[in-house]
Amino acid sequence: MSNLATEHEPQSPAVPAKTSLAAALPQASSRPSRPSRQSLVQRLSWLNLSVLSLTLLLTLSLIAYLSWWRVRERQAQAAELSAVLLSNSLAPALAFNDRDAVRNELSAFSRRADLLEVLVLDQGHSLIGQWKAPGLAIVSRAAAPPELLQAQTEIKGAELEVWVPVQFKGETLGALRLRESLEGLQRDVWRILALAALLTMVALAIAARVLRVVQKRALAPLLELSRLAEQVSLGHDYSRRGTVYRQDEVGRLTERFNEMLKRIEVWQADLNQQLKTEQAVGQQYQQLAHYDSLTQLANRHFFQQEIQRMVSQTLRDKGLSALMFIDLDNFKQVNDRHGHEAGDEVLREVARRMQAVLRLSDRLCRLGGDEFALLLPNLPDEAGAEHLAGRLVAAVREPMLVHGELMPVGATIGLAFCPLDARDAAGLLNRADGAMYAAKRAGKNTFRRAVQDDGPAPD
């Protein structure tokens, strides 16, 4: 076979030049995620329980909110009524500025539960009387709201505040402020909610067991059909058949499944024979698709896949790898002076010489014509790759006799490292290609590492 022809590859668009090889690299495909192994009965049970739990949770939340809102309003109304009654009792004492009577009224009123503070102010906002709960650190001296003509109630967090005017015979003598705690109401609501939640959990536990039993019985024919499908898939025994229990949707599905098994059973015999015939052809095609028939090296198609894998593994393992672009010197003169048969023998000999100095993990590929590429995965350091490049140049430069004639061939090599020079396959190809042309400009029969100022190929 002539060295001018490229190696046998599957029918695909050809790469016209070395610099366009990066564009032809295939993109890595993502792996589909594995499906869940949870059974249908479990999924339906969890789905039903989730909907039921969500509904009950929402109902409990609404009931708790409405209950809290209602009891809080009732507490506010009761506090407002108590404050009005207290102000009526204090009105005569304020009219005669009897502070002892005010203190006695406040002391009697302080027996109310959840009471935090009672404050009595005169018309000039001066403190007349005060009661506060034991342990209350700070007692506000806020002035009464302006134009306080009737009771005003405000809820601040967990506290209730009521302002009422103190009036005697239609004359406003002062103001009274009452503060109560709502924490007791909150605890009562939370206790009721906790009890309701506990009862709900018990009900859900009972519902879970009942749902599992009911759904397992209802889905028994479908589960049996699923087990049959799995047994057929694992054992490849297409002679098995499912049992039709009822003429419902599952029964009709079982009938269609049995018909499909019968057809597959007939097709399987023909398919096995066809596969045996095509297996030998496929092995030959695999060899032609990934290897060069002239040198028996990996071809361009294999190289495009392998460089992607090498770069991905290098980045994943945070290691070091390299790519060498190898171009033979004076090979055109060999073809012109000695013919293509001699050129083919030169390519085979060059491949043998380079293979002799490589590691088992290194992969030498013929890209076409007199172009080669060498993939060097898992390098310990950069110096090893540079030393190998020198050995390859020396191995090719050794005198080569073909049909009694000395072949004046040599090798020019461009070397690029991943991830030092590039972090993707396309960039690594471009850097190695630029380094190879830099070696050509340096006089051929040598190698160069990739640098930032690698220029374009010479004319």
Coordinates of C-alpha atoms in Angstrom, one line a residue:
M1 CA 0.0 0.0 0.0
S2 CA 1.3 3.5 -0.8
N3 CA 2.4 5.8 2.0
L4 CA 0.5 8.6 0.2
A5 CA -2.9 7.0 1.1
T6 CA -4.3 7.4 4.6
E7 CA -5.1 4.5 6.8
H8 CA -8.5 2.7 6.7
E9 CA -11.0 4.6 8.7
P10 CA -14.8 4.6 8.9
Q11 CA -16.6 7.0 6.5
S12 CA -16.4 10.5 8.1
P13 CA -15.3 13.9 6.9
A14 CA -11.5 14.0 6.5
V15 CA -9.3 16.5 8.4
P16 CA -7.5 18.5 5.7
A17 CA -4.6 19.9 7.8
K18 CA -2.8 19.3 11.0
T19 CA -3.9 22.5 12.6
S20 CA -7.6 21.5 12.0
L21 CA -7.2 18.2 13.9
A22 CA -8.4 19.8 17.2
A23 CA -11.7 20.8 15.6
A24 CA -12.5 17.2 14.7
L25 CA -12.2 15.9 18.3
P26 CA -15.4 14.4 19.6
Q27 CA -17.1 15.9 22.6
A28 CA -17.5 13.8 25.8
S29 CA -21.1 12.7 26.4
S30 CA -22.7 12.8 29.8
R31 CA -23.8 9.5 31.5
P32 CA -27.5 9.1 32.3
S33 CA -28.4 8.8 35.9
R34 CA -29.4 5.4 37.3
P35 CA -33.1 5.0 38.0
S36 CA -34.4 4.5 41.5
R37 CA -34.9 0.9 42.8
Q38 CA -37.9 1.8 45.0
S39 CA -40.9 -0.5 44.3
L40 CA -44.2 0.8 42.9
V41 CA -46.0 -0.1 46.1
Q42 CA -43.6 2.0 48.1
R43 CA -43.7 4.9 45.8
L44 CA -47.5 5.0 45.8
S45 CA -47.6 4.6 49.6
W46 CA -45.2 7.4 50.1
L47 CA -47.0 9.6 47.5
N48 CA -50.4 9.0 49.2
L49 CA -48.9 9.5 52.7
S50 CA -47.1 12.7 51.5
V51 CA -50.3 14.2 50.2
L52 CA -52.2 13.2 53.3
S53 CA -49.5 14.5 55.6
L54 CA -49.3 17.8 53.7
T55 CA -53.1 18.2 53.9
L56 CA -53.2 17.4 57.6
L57 CA -50.3 19.7 58.3
L58 CA -51.9 22.6 56.4
T59 CA -55.2 21.9 58.3
L60 CA -53.4 21.9 61.7
S61 CA -51.6 25.1 60.8
L62 CA -54.8 26.9 59.8
I63 CA -56.6 25.6 62.9
A64 CA -53.7 26.7 65.2
Y65 CA -53.5 30.1 63.6
L66 CA -57.3 30.7 63.8
S67 CA -57.4 29.4 67.4
W68 CA -54.5 31.7 68.4
W69 CA -56.1 34.7 66.7
R70 CA -59.5 34.0 68.3
V71 CA -58.2 33.5 71.9
R72 CA -55.9 36.5 71.5
E73 CA -58.9 38.7 70.5
R74 CA -60.9 37.3 73.4
Q75 CA -58.1 38.0 75.8
A76 CA -57.8 41.6 74.4
Q77 CA -61.6 42.1 75.0
A78 CA -61.4 40.8 78.5
A79 CA -58.3 42.9 79.3
E80 CA -60.1 46.0 77.9
L81 CA -63.2 45.3 80.0
S82 CA -61.1 44.8 83.1
A83 CA -59.2 48.1 82.5
V84 CA -62.5 50.0 82.0
L85 CA -63.9 48.6 85.3
L86 CA -60.6 49.4 87.1
S87 CA -60.6 53.0 85.7
N88 CA -64.2 53.4 87.0
S89 CA -63.1 52.2 90.4
L90 CA -60.1 54.6 90.5
A91 CA -62.0 57.7 89.3
P92 CA -63.2 58.8 92.8
A93 CA -59.7 58.3 94.2
L94 CA -58.2 60.4 91.5
A95 CA -60.8 63.1 91.9
F96 CA -59.8 63.5 95.6
N97 CA -56.1 62.7 94.9
D98 CA -56.3 59.8 97.3
R99 CA -53.1 57.8 96.5
D100 CA -53.7 55.2 99.3
A101 CA -57.0 54.3 97.7
V102 CA -55.3 54.0 94.3
R103 CA -52.7 51.6 95.7
N104 CA -55.4 49.5 97.4
E105 CA -57.4 49.2 94.2
L106 CA -54.2 48.3 92.3
S107 CA -53.3 45.7 94.9
A108 CA -56.7 44.1 94.7
F109 CA -56.6 44.1 90.9
S110 CA -53.1 42.6 90.7
R111 CA -54.5 39.1 91.5
R112 CA -55.4 38.7 87.8
A113 CA -53.3 36.0 86.0
D114 CA -50.8 37.1 83.4
L115 CA -50.8 40.7 84.6
L116 CA -47.5 42.5 84.0
E117 CA -48.1 46.1 84.9
V118 CA -50.8 48.6 85.8
L119 CA -49.9 52.3 85.6
V120 CA -52.1 55.3 86.7
L121 CA -51.3 58.8 85.5
D122 CA -53.0 62.0 86.3
Q123 CA -54.1 64.7 83.8
G124 CA -50.5 66.1 83.7
H125 CA -49.1 62.6 83.0
S126 CA -47.6 62.4 86.5
L127 CA -47.4 58.9 88.1
I128 CA -50.2 58.5 90.7
G129 CA -50.0 54.7 91.2
Q130 CA -48.2 51.7 89.9
W131 CA -48.1 48.0 90.2
K132 CA -45.7 45.7 88.4
A133 CA -45.2 41.9 88.3
P134 CA -42.3 40.6 90.4
G135 CA -39.1 40.3 88.4
L136 CA -40.1 42.9 85.8
A137 CA -36.9 44.8 85.2
I138 CA -38.0 47.8 83.1
V139 CA -41.3 49.6 83.5
S140 CA -42.1 52.1 80.8
R141 CA -43.2 55.6 81.7
A142 CA -44.7 56.3 78.3
A143 CA -47.3 59.1 78.2
A144 CA -50.9 58.4 77.5
P145 CA -52.0 58.7 73.8
P146 CA -53.3 62.2 72.9
E147 CA -57.1 62.7 72.9
L148 CA -57.6 59.5 74.9
L149 CA -61.5 59.5 75.0
Q150 CA -62.1 55.7 74.9
A151 CA -60.2 52.4 75.5
Q152 CA -57.4 51.7 73.1
T153 CA -55.9 48.2 72.8
E154 CA -52.6 47.2 71.1
I155 CA -50.9 43.8 70.8
K156 CA -47.1 43.9 70.7
G157 CA -45.6 40.4 70.2
A158 CA -46.4 38.4 73.3
E159 CA -47.8 41.4 75.2
L160 CA -51.1 43.1 75.4
E161 CA -51.4 46.8 76.1
V162 CA -54.6 48.7 77.0
W163 CA -55.0 52.5 77.6
V164 CA -58.3 53.8 79.0
P165 CA -59.2 57.2 80.3
V166 CA -60.1 57.7 84.0
Q167 CA -63.2 59.9 84.0
F168 CA -65.4 61.1 86.8
K169 CA -68.8 62.7 86.1
G170 CA -67.8 63.3 82.4
E171 CA -64.4 64.9 83.3
T172 CA -61.2 63.2 82.3
L173 CA -58.9 63.0 85.3
G174 CA -56.1 60.9 83.9
A175 CA -55.3 57.7 82.2
L176 CA -54.7 54.0 83.0
R177 CA -52.4 51.6 81.2
L178 CA -52.7 47.9 81.6
R179 CA -50.1 45.3 80.3
E180 CA -50.8 41.6 80.2
S181 CA -48.6 38.7 78.9
L182 CA -49.9 36.4 76.2
E183 CA -47.4 33.6 76.9
G184 CA -49.8 31.6 78.8
L185 CA -52.2 31.6 75.9
Q186 CA -49.4 30.6 73.6
R187 CA -48.4 27.7 75.7
D188 CA -52.0 26.5 75.8
V189 CA -52.3 26.7 72.0
W190 CA -48.9 24.9 71.6
R191 CA -50.0 22.1 73.9
I192 CA -53.2 21.6 71.9
L193 CA -51.3 21.7 68.7
A194 CA -48.7 19.2 70.0
L195 CA -51.5 16.8 71.1
A196 CA -53.2 17.2 67.7
A197 CA -49.8 16.5 65.9
L198 CA -49.3 13.3 68.0
L199 CA -52.7 12.1 67.1
T200 CA -52.1 12.9 63.5
M201 CA -48.8 10.9 63.5
V202 CA -50.6 7.9 65.0
A203 CA -53.3 8.2 62.4
L204 CA -50.6 8.4 59.6
A205 CA -48.8 5.3 61.0
I206 CA -52.0 3.3 60.9
A207 CA -52.9 4.7 57.4
A208 CA -49.4 3.7 56.1
R209 CA -49.9 0.1 57.1
V210 CA -53.4 0.0 55.7
L211 CA -52.3 1.7 52.4
R212 CA -49.4 -0.7 52.0
V213 CA -51.6 -3.8 52.3
V214 CA -54.4 -2.5 50.1
Q215 CA -52.1 -1.2 47.4
K216 CA -50.0 -4.4 47.4
R217 CA -53.2 -6.5 46.8
A218 CA -54.5 -4.1 44.1
L219 CA -51.2 -4.1 42.3
A220 CA -50.4 -7.8 42.7
P221 CA -51.0 -8.6 39.0
L222 CA -48.8 -5.7 37.9
L223 CA -46.0 -6.6 40.3
E224 CA -46.1 -10.2 39.0
L225 CA -45.8 -8.9 35.4
S226 CA -42.9 -6.8 36.5
R227 CA -41.1 -9.8 38.0
L228 CA -41.7 -11.7 34.9
A229 CA -40.2 -8.9 32.7
E230 CA -37.1 -8.8 35.0
Q231 CA -36.7 -12.6 34.8
V232 CA -37.0 -12.6 31.0
S233 CA -34.5 -9.7 30.8
L234 CA -31.9 -11.4 33.1
G235 CA -32.4 -15.0 31.8
H236 CA -33.2 -14.2 28.1
D237 CA -35.9 -16.9 28.3
Y238 CA -38.6 -15.6 25.9
S239 CA -40.6 -18.8 26.3
R240 CA -42.1 -17.6 29.6
R241 CA -45.7 -16.2 29.7
G242 CA -47.7 -14.0 32.1
T243 CA -51.0 -15.0 33.8
V244 CA -54.1 -13.0 32.9
Y245 CA -56.3 -12.7 36.1
R246 CA -58.9 -10.1 35.0
Q247 CA -59.8 -8.5 31.7
D248 CA -58.9 -5.0 33.0
E249 CA -56.1 -2.7 32.0
V250 CA -53.4 -4.9 33.6
G251 CA -54.9 -8.0 32.0
R252 CA -54.8 -6.4 28.5
L253 CA -51.2 -5.3 29.2
T254 CA -50.3 -8.9 30.1
E255 CA -51.8 -10.2 26.9
R256 CA -49.8 -7.7 24.8
F257 CA -46.7 -8.6 26.7
N258 CA -47.2 -12.3 26.0
E259 CA -47.6 -11.5 22.3
M260 CA -44.4 -9.5 22.3
L261 CA -42.5 -12.4 24.0
K262 CA -43.8 -14.8 21.4
R263 CA -42.6 -12.6 18.5
I264 CA -39.2 -12.1 20.2
E265 CA -38.8 -15.8 20.7
V266 CA -39.3 -16.3 16.9
W267 CA -36.9 -13.4 16.1
Q268 CA -34.2 -14.5 18.5
A269 CA -33.2 -17.5 16.5
D270 CA -32.8 -15.5 13.3
L271 CA -31.0 -12.8 15.2
N272 CA -28.5 -15.1 16.8
Q273 CA -27.6 -16.5 13.4
Q274 CA -27.2 -13.0 12.0
L275 CA -25.0 -11.9 14.9
K276 CA -22.7 -14.8 14.5
T277 CA -22.3 -13.9 10.8
E278 CA -21.7 -10.3 11.5
Q279 CA -19.3 -10.8 14.5
A280 CA -16.4 -11.8 12.3
V281 CA -17.1 -8.8 10.0
G282 CA -17.3 -6.5 13.0
Q283 CA -13.9 -7.6 14.3
Q284 CA -12.3 -6.9 11.0
Y285 CA -14.0 -3.5 10.8
Q286 CA -12.8 -2.6 14.3
Q287 CA -9.3 -3.3 13.3
L288 CA -9.6 -1.2 10.2
A289 CA -11.4 1.6 12.1
H290 CA -8.7 2.1 14.7
Y291 CA -5.4 0.9 13.3
D292 CA -3.2 1.9 10.3
S293 CA -2.9 -1.0 7.9
L294 CA 0.7 0.0 6.8
T295 CA 2.4 0.5 10.2
Q296 CA -0.1 -1.3 12.4
L297 CA -0.1 1.8 14.7
A298 CA -3.2 3.4 16.1
N299 CA -4.7 5.7 13.5
R300 CA -6.2 9.3 13.5
H301 CA -9.6 8.1 14.6
F302 CA -8.2 6.3 17.6
F303 CA -6.0 9.3 18.4
Q304 CA -8.9 11.7 18.5
Q305 CA -10.6 9.6 21.2
E306 CA -7.5 8.7 23.2
I307 CA -6.3 12.3 23.6
Q308 CA -9.6 13.4 25.0
R309 CA -9.5 10.5 27.5
M310 CA -5.8 11.3 28.4
V311 CA -6.5 15.0 29.0
S312 CA -9.6 14.3 31.1
Q313 CA -7.8 11.7 33.3
T314 CA -4.8 14.1 33.7
L315 CA -7.0 16.9 35.0
R316 CA -9.0 14.6 37.2
D317 CA -5.9 13.0 38.8
K318 CA -4.0 16.4 38.8
G319 CA -1.1 14.6 37.1
L320 CA 1.1 15.4 34.1
S321 CA 0.9 14.1 30.5
A322 CA 2.3 15.2 27.2
L323 CA 1.7 15.1 23.4
M324 CA 4.4 14.9 20.8
F325 CA 3.8 15.9 17.2
I326 CA 6.3 14.1 15.0
D327 CA 7.0 15.0 11.4
L328 CA 9.5 13.1 9.2
D329 CA 12.2 15.2 7.5
N330 CA 13.1 14.7 3.8
F331 CA 10.4 12.1 3.3
K332 CA 9.2 13.6 0.1
Q333 CA 12.6 13.2 -1.4
V334 CA 12.5 9.4 -0.5
N335 CA 9.2 9.1 -2.4
D336 CA 10.4 11.1 -5.4
R337 CA 13.8 9.4 -5.7
H338 CA 13.1 5.9 -4.6
G339 CA 9.4 5.4 -5.1
H340 CA 6.4 4.8 -2.9
E341 CA 7.4 1.2 -2.1
A342 CA 10.6 2.5 -0.5
G343 CA 8.6 5.2 1.3
D344 CA 6.2 2.6 2.7
E345 CA 9.2 0.6 4.0
V346 CA 10.7 3.7 5.6
L347 CA 7.4 4.4 7.4
R348 CA 7.3 0.8 8.8
E349 CA 10.9 1.1 9.9
V350 CA 10.4 4.4 11.6
A351 CA 7.4 3.0 13.4
R352 CA 9.5 0.1 14.6
R353 CA 12.3 2.3 15.8
M354 CA 10.1 4.7 17.7
Q355 CA 8.1 1.8 19.3
A356 CA 11.3 0.3 20.6
V357 CA 12.1 3.3 22.9
L358 CA 8.6 3.8 24.3
R359 CA 7.0 2.7 27.5
L360 CA 4.1 0.2 27.5
S361 CA 1.7 2.9 28.5
D362 CA 2.8 5.3 25.7
R363 CA 0.6 5.3 22.5
L364 CA 2.2 6.1 19.1
C365 CA -0.3 6.9 16.4
R366 CA 0.1 7.6 12.7
L367 CA -2.1 10.5 11.6
G368 CA -1.5 10.1 7.9
G369 CA 1.4 10.5 5.4
D370 CA 4.6 11.2 7.3
E371 CA 2.9 12.6 10.4
F372 CA 2.9 10.8 13.8
A373 CA 1.6 11.7 17.3
L374 CA 2.7 10.3 20.6
L375 CA 0.6 10.3 23.7
L376 CA 2.5 10.2 27.0
P377 CA 0.2 9.7 30.0
N378 CA 1.2 9.6 33.7
L379 CA 4.5 11.4 33.4
P380 CA 6.6 11.7 36.6
D381 CA 8.2 15.0 35.4
E382 CA 8.9 17.1 32.3
A383 CA 12.5 16.0 32.0
G384 CA 11.6 12.4 31.2
A385 CA 9.5 13.5 28.2
E386 CA 12.2 15.8 26.9
H387 CA 14.8 13.0 27.2
L388 CA 12.4 10.7 25.3
A389 CA 12.0 13.2 22.5
G390 CA 15.8 13.3 22.1
R391 CA 15.9 9.5 22.0
L392 CA 13.2 9.4 19.3
V393 CA 15.1 11.9 17.2
A394 CA 18.3 9.9 17.6
A395 CA 16.5 6.6 16.8
V396 CA 15.1 7.9 13.5
R397 CA 18.4 9.6 12.5
E398 CA 20.3 6.3 12.7
P399 CA 21.4 5.2 9.2
M400 CA 18.5 3.4 7.4
L401 CA 19.1 1.2 4.4
V402 CA 16.1 0.3 2.1
H403 CA 16.8 -1.9 -0.9
G404 CA 20.5 -1.2 -0.5
E405 CA 20.0 2.6 -0.5
L406 CA 20.6 5.0 2.4
M407 CA 17.4 6.9 3.2
P408 CA 18.1 10.5 4.3
V409 CA 15.2 10.7 6.8
G410 CA 15.0 12.4 10.2
A411 CA 12.4 13.5 12.7
T412 CA 11.3 16.9 14.0
I413 CA 9.2 16.9 17.2
G414 CA 7.0 19.4 18.9
L415 CA 6.3 18.7 22.6
A416 CA 3.5 20.1 24.8
F417 CA 2.4 19.3 28.3
C418 CA -1.0 19.0 30.0
P419 CA -1.9 21.0 32.0
L420 CA 1.2 23.2 31.9
D421 CA 0.7 24.3 28.2
A422 CA -3.0 23.6 27.7
R423 CA -6.0 22.2 29.7
D424 CA -8.0 20.8 26.8
A425 CA -7.3 18.5 23.8
A426 CA -7.7 21.2 21.2
G427 CA -5.3 23.6 22.9
L428 CA -2.7 20.8 23.5
L429 CA -2.8 19.9 19.8
N430 CA -2.3 23.5 18.8
R431 CA 0.6 24.0 21.2
A432 CA 2.4 20.8 20.1
D433 CA 1.8 21.7 16.4
G434 CA 3.3 25.2 17.0
A435 CA 6.3 23.6 18.9
M436 CA 6.9 21.3 15.9
Y437 CA 7.1 24.1 13.5
A438 CA 9.4 26.0 15.8
A439 CA 11.7 22.9 15.7
K440 CA 11.5 23.0 11.8
R441 CA 12.6 26.6 11.9
A442 CA 15.5 25.7 14.2
G443 CA 16.9 23.4 11.5
K444 CA 14.9 20.1 11.7
N445 CA 16.2 16.8 13.2
T446 CA 15.5 18.2 16.7
F447 CA 12.7 18.9 19.1
R448 CA 11.2 21.9 20.8
R449 CA 8.9 22.5 23.8
A450 CA 5.8 24.7 23.4
V451 CA 6.3 28.3 24.4
Q452 CA 4.0 31.3 24.4
D453 CA 5.5 32.8 21.2
D454 CA 5.3 29.8 18.9
G455 CA 4.8 31.3 15.5
P456 CA 2.8 30.1 12.5
A457 CA 4.0 27.3 10.2
P458 CA 6.7 28.5 7.7
D459 CA 5.7 28.7 4.0

